[in-house]
Amino acid sequence: GDSVTQMEGPVTLSEEAFLTINCTYTATGYPSLFWYVQYPGEGLQLLLKATKADDKGSNKGFEATYRKETTSFHLEKGSVQVSDSAVYFCALSQRQEGGSEKLVFGKGTKLTVNP
Amino acid sequence: DTGVSQDPRHKITKRGQNVTFRCDPISEHNRLYWYRQTLGQGPEFLTYFQNEAQLEKSRLLSDRFSAERPKGSFSTLEIQRTEQGDSAMYLCASSLSAGGSKTQYFGPGTRLLVL
């Protein structure tokens, strides 16, 4: 079945450092790809998404490019802030037979940014 | 738009008891999903509704679990004869089926602890 693998955490960075969180996927078709973020004590929020190959999703300084040839969707940010400390989840979805577009998530990567 | 709400936010119960959780989706959203998230893992899909019809169920959803969405509005997830292994965060998400986005918006979750 479809699956998502993302880099193990935790990741600890200093403020203004460059961030990369790797994500690769396995899917039979052409999924949509997502990054969700979970801040401490809060629910999951969509950070960015891409729906087809070579699309770049971006939001709040974060970017990720849908790479079909490497089945990857790595998350990057040029200069992290303390407020970016959270757990980041990579996910994919594909339309199922019953119409569902259920999300398949990676295990999450916890990011801590120190001042 | 008040977002997806879930009730209760926390539930502690004894093994063998029944529990019921409620999800209120964003008002115009006709798709509703339930997920389960255990500590250190990403959310896993449980079940999907389009309007009032339950169209997909995960193999994770044992016979002790039942979900309903009467009239295609709020949804309930009931767990009968709870077991310690049911301890997890139960997440609800909703989305539109028409239009381009289909982004799933998550509620804050119900954290269940089975003693």
CSV table of C-alpha atoms in Angstrom, one decimal:
chain,number,residue,atom,x,y,z
A,1,GLY,CA,0.0,0.0,0.0
A,2,ASP,CA,0.9,3.7,-0.1
A,3,SER,CA,3.4,4.8,2.5
A,4,VAL,CA,5.4,7.9,3.6
A,5,THR,CA,8.9,7.9,5.1
A,6,GLN,CA,10.3,11.0,6.7
A,7,MET,CA,13.5,11.6,8.5
A,8,GLU,CA,13.8,10.6,12.1
A,9,GLY,CA,13.8,13.3,14.7
A,10,PRO,CA,14.2,15.1,16.8
A,11,VAL,CA,15.9,18.0,15.0
A,12,THR,CA,17.4,20.8,17.0
A,13,LEU,CA,18.6,24.0,15.3
A,14,SER,CA,19.6,27.5,16.3
A,15,GLU,CA,17.5,30.4,15.2
A,16,GLU,CA,18.2,31.5,11.6
A,17,ALA,CA,19.6,28.1,10.6
A,18,PHE,CA,18.6,26.4,7.4
A,19,LEU,CA,16.1,23.6,7.7
A,20,THR,CA,15.6,20.5,5.7
A,21,ILE,CA,13.3,17.6,6.6
A,22,ASN,CA,13.4,14.8,4.1
A,23,CYS,CA,10.3,13.0,3.0
A,24,THR,CA,9.9,10.2,0.4
A,25,TYR,CA,6.8,8.3,-0.6
A,26,THR,CA,5.7,5.1,-2.2
A,27,ALA,CA,2.4,5.2,-4.1
A,28,THR,CA,1.0,3.3,-7.1
A,29,GLY,CA,-0.5,6.4,-8.8
A,30,TYR,CA,0.0,10.1,-8.7
A,31,PRO,CA,-0.7,11.3,-5.2
A,32,SER,CA,-1.1,14.8,-3.8
A,33,LEU,CA,1.5,15.6,-1.3
A,34,PHE,CA,1.2,17.6,1.9
A,35,TRP,CA,3.1,18.9,4.9
A,36,TYR,CA,1.1,19.4,8.1
A,37,VAL,CA,2.4,21.0,11.3
A,38,GLN,CA,1.3,20.4,14.8
A,39,TYR,CA,2.3,23.1,17.3
A,40,PRO,CA,2.4,22.1,21.0
A,41,GLY,CA,-1.1,21.6,22.4
A,42,GLU,CA,-2.8,22.3,19.1
A,43,GLY,CA,-4.3,20.3,16.2
A,44,LEU,CA,-2.8,19.5,12.8
A,45,GLN,CA,-2.6,22.5,10.4
A,46,LEU,CA,-1.9,22.3,6.7
A,47,LEU,CA,1.4,24.0,6.0
A,48,LEU,CA,1.7,23.5,2.3
A,49,LYS,CA,0.7,21.1,-0.5
A,50,ALA,CA,1.5,20.1,-4.1
A,51,THR,CA,-0.8,18.2,-6.4
A,52,LYS,CA,1.3,17.3,-9.4
A,53,ALA,CA,4.9,16.7,-10.3
A,54,ASP,CA,7.3,19.7,-10.2
A,55,ASP,CA,4.7,21.8,-8.3
A,56,LYS,CA,6.2,23.8,-5.5
A,57,GLY,CA,4.2,24.4,-2.4
A,58,SER,CA,5.1,27.3,-0.2
A,59,ASN,CA,3.8,29.0,3.0
A,60,LYS,CA,5.3,31.1,5.9
A,61,GLY,CA,8.8,30.8,4.3
A,62,PHE,CA,8.6,27.0,4.0
A,63,GLU,CA,8.9,25.3,0.6
A,64,ALA,CA,8.7,21.8,-0.8
A,65,THR,CA,8.8,20.6,-4.4
A,66,TYR,CA,7.0,17.5,-5.7
A,67,ARG,CA,9.8,15.4,-7.3
A,68,LYS,CA,8.3,12.4,-9.1
A,69,GLU,CA,11.6,11.1,-10.3
A,70,THR,CA,12.9,10.7,-6.8
A,71,THR,CA,9.4,10.3,-5.1
A,72,SER,CA,10.3,13.0,-2.7
A,73,PHE,CA,8.8,16.1,-1.1
A,74,HIS,CA,11.5,17.6,1.1
A,75,LEU,CA,10.6,20.5,3.4
A,76,GLU,CA,12.9,23.5,3.5
A,77,LYS,CA,13.2,26.8,5.2
A,78,GLY,CA,16.0,29.2,4.8
A,79,SER,CA,16.0,30.8,8.3
A,80,VAL,CA,14.0,29.1,11.1
A,81,GLN,CA,12.6,30.9,14.1
A,82,VAL,CA,11.8,29.8,17.6
A,83,SER,CA,8.1,29.9,16.7
A,84,ASP,CA,8.7,27.2,14.1
A,85,SER,CA,9.2,24.6,16.9
A,86,ALA,CA,6.6,22.0,16.3
A,87,VAL,CA,6.1,18.5,14.9
A,88,TYR,CA,6.0,18.3,11.1
A,89,PHE,CA,4.2,15.5,9.2
A,90,CYS,CA,4.6,14.6,5.6
A,91,ALA,CA,1.5,13.0,4.0
A,92,LEU,CA,0.0,11.9,0.7
A,93,SER,CA,-3.5,11.3,-0.6
A,94,GLN,CA,-5.0,9.5,-3.5
A,95,ARG,CA,-8.6,9.2,-4.5
A,96,GLN,CA,-9.9,5.8,-3.4
A,97,GLU,CA,-12.6,3.7,-4.9
A,98,GLY,CA,-15.3,4.9,-2.5
A,99,GLY,CA,-14.4,8.6,-3.2
A,100,SER,CA,-12.2,9.0,-0.1
A,101,GLU,CA,-9.0,10.9,-0.3
A,102,LYS,CA,-7.7,9.7,3.0
A,103,LEU,CA,-4.3,10.9,4.1
A,104,VAL,CA,-1.4,8.6,4.7
A,105,PHE,CA,1.1,10.2,7.1
A,106,GLY,CA,4.7,9.8,8.0
A,107,LYS,CA,5.7,9.4,11.6
A,108,GLY,CA,6.5,13.0,12.1
A,109,THR,CA,9.7,15.0,12.8
A,110,LYS,CA,9.9,17.1,15.9
A,111,LEU,CA,11.8,20.4,15.4
A,112,THR,CA,13.1,22.5,18.2
A,113,VAL,CA,14.6,25.9,17.5
A,114,ASN,CA,16.7,27.5,20.1
A,115,PRO,CA,17.3,31.2,20.4
B,1,ASP,CA,-16.2,29.6,9.9
B,2,THR,CA,-15.6,28.2,13.4
B,3,GLY,CA,-13.4,25.3,12.3
B,4,VAL,CA,-13.8,21.6,13.2
B,5,SER,CA,-14.7,21.0,16.8
B,6,GLN,CA,-14.4,17.8,18.8
B,7,ASP,CA,-15.9,16.9,22.2
B,8,PRO,CA,-14.7,16.0,24.7
B,9,ARG,CA,-11.1,17.1,24.5
B,10,HIS,CA,-10.0,14.5,27.0
B,11,LYS,CA,-11.5,11.3,28.3
B,12,ILE,CA,-10.3,8.9,30.9
B,13,THR,CA,-12.1,5.6,31.2
B,14,LYS,CA,-11.7,2.2,32.7
B,15,ARG,CA,-11.1,-0.8,30.6
B,16,GLY,CA,-14.3,-2.4,29.5
B,17,GLN,CA,-16.3,0.8,29.5
B,18,ASN,CA,-17.9,2.3,26.4
B,19,VAL,CA,-17.0,5.8,25.2
B,20,THR,CA,-18.4,8.1,22.5
B,21,PHE,CA,-16.7,11.0,20.8
B,22,ARG,CA,-18.4,13.8,18.8
B,23,CYS,CA,-17.1,15.7,15.8
B,24,ASP,CA,-18.7,18.8,14.3
B,25,PRO,CA,-17.2,19.6,10.9
B,26,ILE,CA,-17.0,22.9,9.1
B,27,SER,CA,-20.6,23.6,8.2
B,28,GLU,CA,-20.5,23.3,4.4
B,29,HIS,CA,-18.1,20.4,4.3
B,30,ASN,CA,-19.7,17.1,3.1
B,31,ARG,CA,-16.7,14.9,3.7
B,32,LEU,CA,-15.6,13.7,7.1
B,33,TYR,CA,-12.7,11.6,8.2
B,34,TRP,CA,-11.7,10.0,11.5
B,35,TYR,CA,-8.0,9.2,12.3
B,36,ARG,CA,-6.2,7.8,15.3
B,37,GLN,CA,-2.8,9.0,16.5
B,38,THR,CA,-0.7,7.2,19.0
B,39,LEU,CA,2.3,8.7,20.8
B,40,GLY,CA,5.2,9.3,18.4
B,41,GLN,CA,3.3,8.2,15.3
B,42,GLY,CA,1.5,10.0,12.5
B,43,PRO,CA,-2.3,9.8,12.3
B,44,GLU,CA,-3.8,6.6,10.8
B,45,PHE,CA,-7.0,6.6,8.9
B,46,LEU,CA,-10.0,5.0,10.5
B,47,THR,CA,-13.1,5.8,8.5
B,48,TYR,CA,-14.6,8.2,5.9
B,49,PHE,CA,-18.1,9.6,5.3
B,50,GLN,CA,-19.5,11.5,2.4
B,51,ASN,CA,-22.6,13.2,3.6
B,52,GLU,CA,-24.3,10.5,5.8
B,53,ALA,CA,-22.8,7.5,4.0
B,54,GLN,CA,-19.9,5.7,5.5
B,55,LEU,CA,-17.9,4.7,2.4
B,56,GLU,CA,-14.6,3.4,3.7
B,57,LYS,CA,-13.4,1.8,6.8
B,58,SER,CA,-9.9,0.8,7.7
B,59,ARG,CA,-9.0,-2.7,8.9
B,60,LEU,CA,-7.8,-0.8,12.1
B,61,LEU,CA,-11.5,-0.3,12.9
B,62,SER,CA,-12.4,-3.5,14.8
B,63,ASP,CA,-15.9,-4.6,15.6
B,64,ARG,CA,-15.8,-2.7,18.8
B,65,PHE,CA,-15.6,0.6,16.9
B,66,SER,CA,-18.7,2.2,15.2
B,67,ALA,CA,-19.1,5.5,13.6
B,68,GLU,CA,-22.2,7.4,12.4
B,69,ARG,CA,-23.0,10.6,10.7
B,70,PRO,CA,-26.7,11.1,10.8
B,71,LYS,CA,-28.1,13.7,8.4
B,72,GLY,CA,-24.6,14.3,7.1
B,73,SER,CA,-23.7,16.8,9.8
B,74,PHE,CA,-21.9,15.9,13.0
B,75,SER,CA,-20.4,12.5,13.5
B,76,THR,CA,-19.9,10.2,16.5
B,77,LEU,CA,-17.3,7.5,17.0
B,78,GLU,CA,-18.1,4.9,19.7
B,79,ILE,CA,-15.7,2.4,21.2
B,80,GLN,CA,-17.3,-0.4,23.0
B,81,ARG,CA,-15.5,-2.5,25.7
B,82,THR,CA,-12.5,-0.3,25.7
B,83,GLU,CA,-9.0,-1.8,25.9
B,84,GLN,CA,-5.7,-0.2,27.0
B,85,GLY,CA,-4.5,-0.4,23.4
B,86,ASP,CA,-7.3,2.1,22.5
B,87,SER,CA,-5.5,4.9,24.3
B,88,ALA,CA,-4.7,7.4,21.6
B,89,MET,CA,-5.6,10.8,20.2
B,90,TYR,CA,-8.7,10.6,18.0
B,91,LEU,CA,-8.8,13.2,15.2
B,92,CYS,CA,-11.6,14.3,13.0
B,93,ALA,CA,-11.1,16.2,9.7
B,94,SER,CA,-13.5,17.6,7.2
B,95,SER,CA,-13.3,18.7,3.6
B,96,LEU,CA,-15.3,19.6,0.5
B,97,SER,CA,-15.7,17.2,-2.4
B,98,ALA,CA,-16.5,19.9,-5.0
B,99,GLY,CA,-14.1,22.6,-6.0
B,100,GLY,CA,-10.4,22.5,-6.3
B,101,SER,CA,-9.1,22.4,-2.8
B,102,LYS,CA,-10.3,19.3,-1.0
B,103,THR,CA,-7.9,20.2,1.8
B,104,GLN,CA,-8.7,18.3,5.0
B,105,TYR,CA,-9.1,20.6,8.1
B,106,PHE,CA,-8.5,18.9,11.4
B,107,GLY,CA,-10.1,19.4,14.8
B,108,PRO,CA,-8.1,19.6,18.0
B,109,GLY,CA,-8.7,15.9,18.8
B,110,THR,CA,-10.0,13.8,21.7
B,111,ARG,CA,-7.3,12.3,23.8
B,112,LEU,CA,-8.5,8.9,25.3
B,113,LEU,CA,-6.7,7.2,28.2
B,114,VAL,CA,-7.9,3.7,29.1
B,115,LEU,CA,-6.9,2.6,32.5
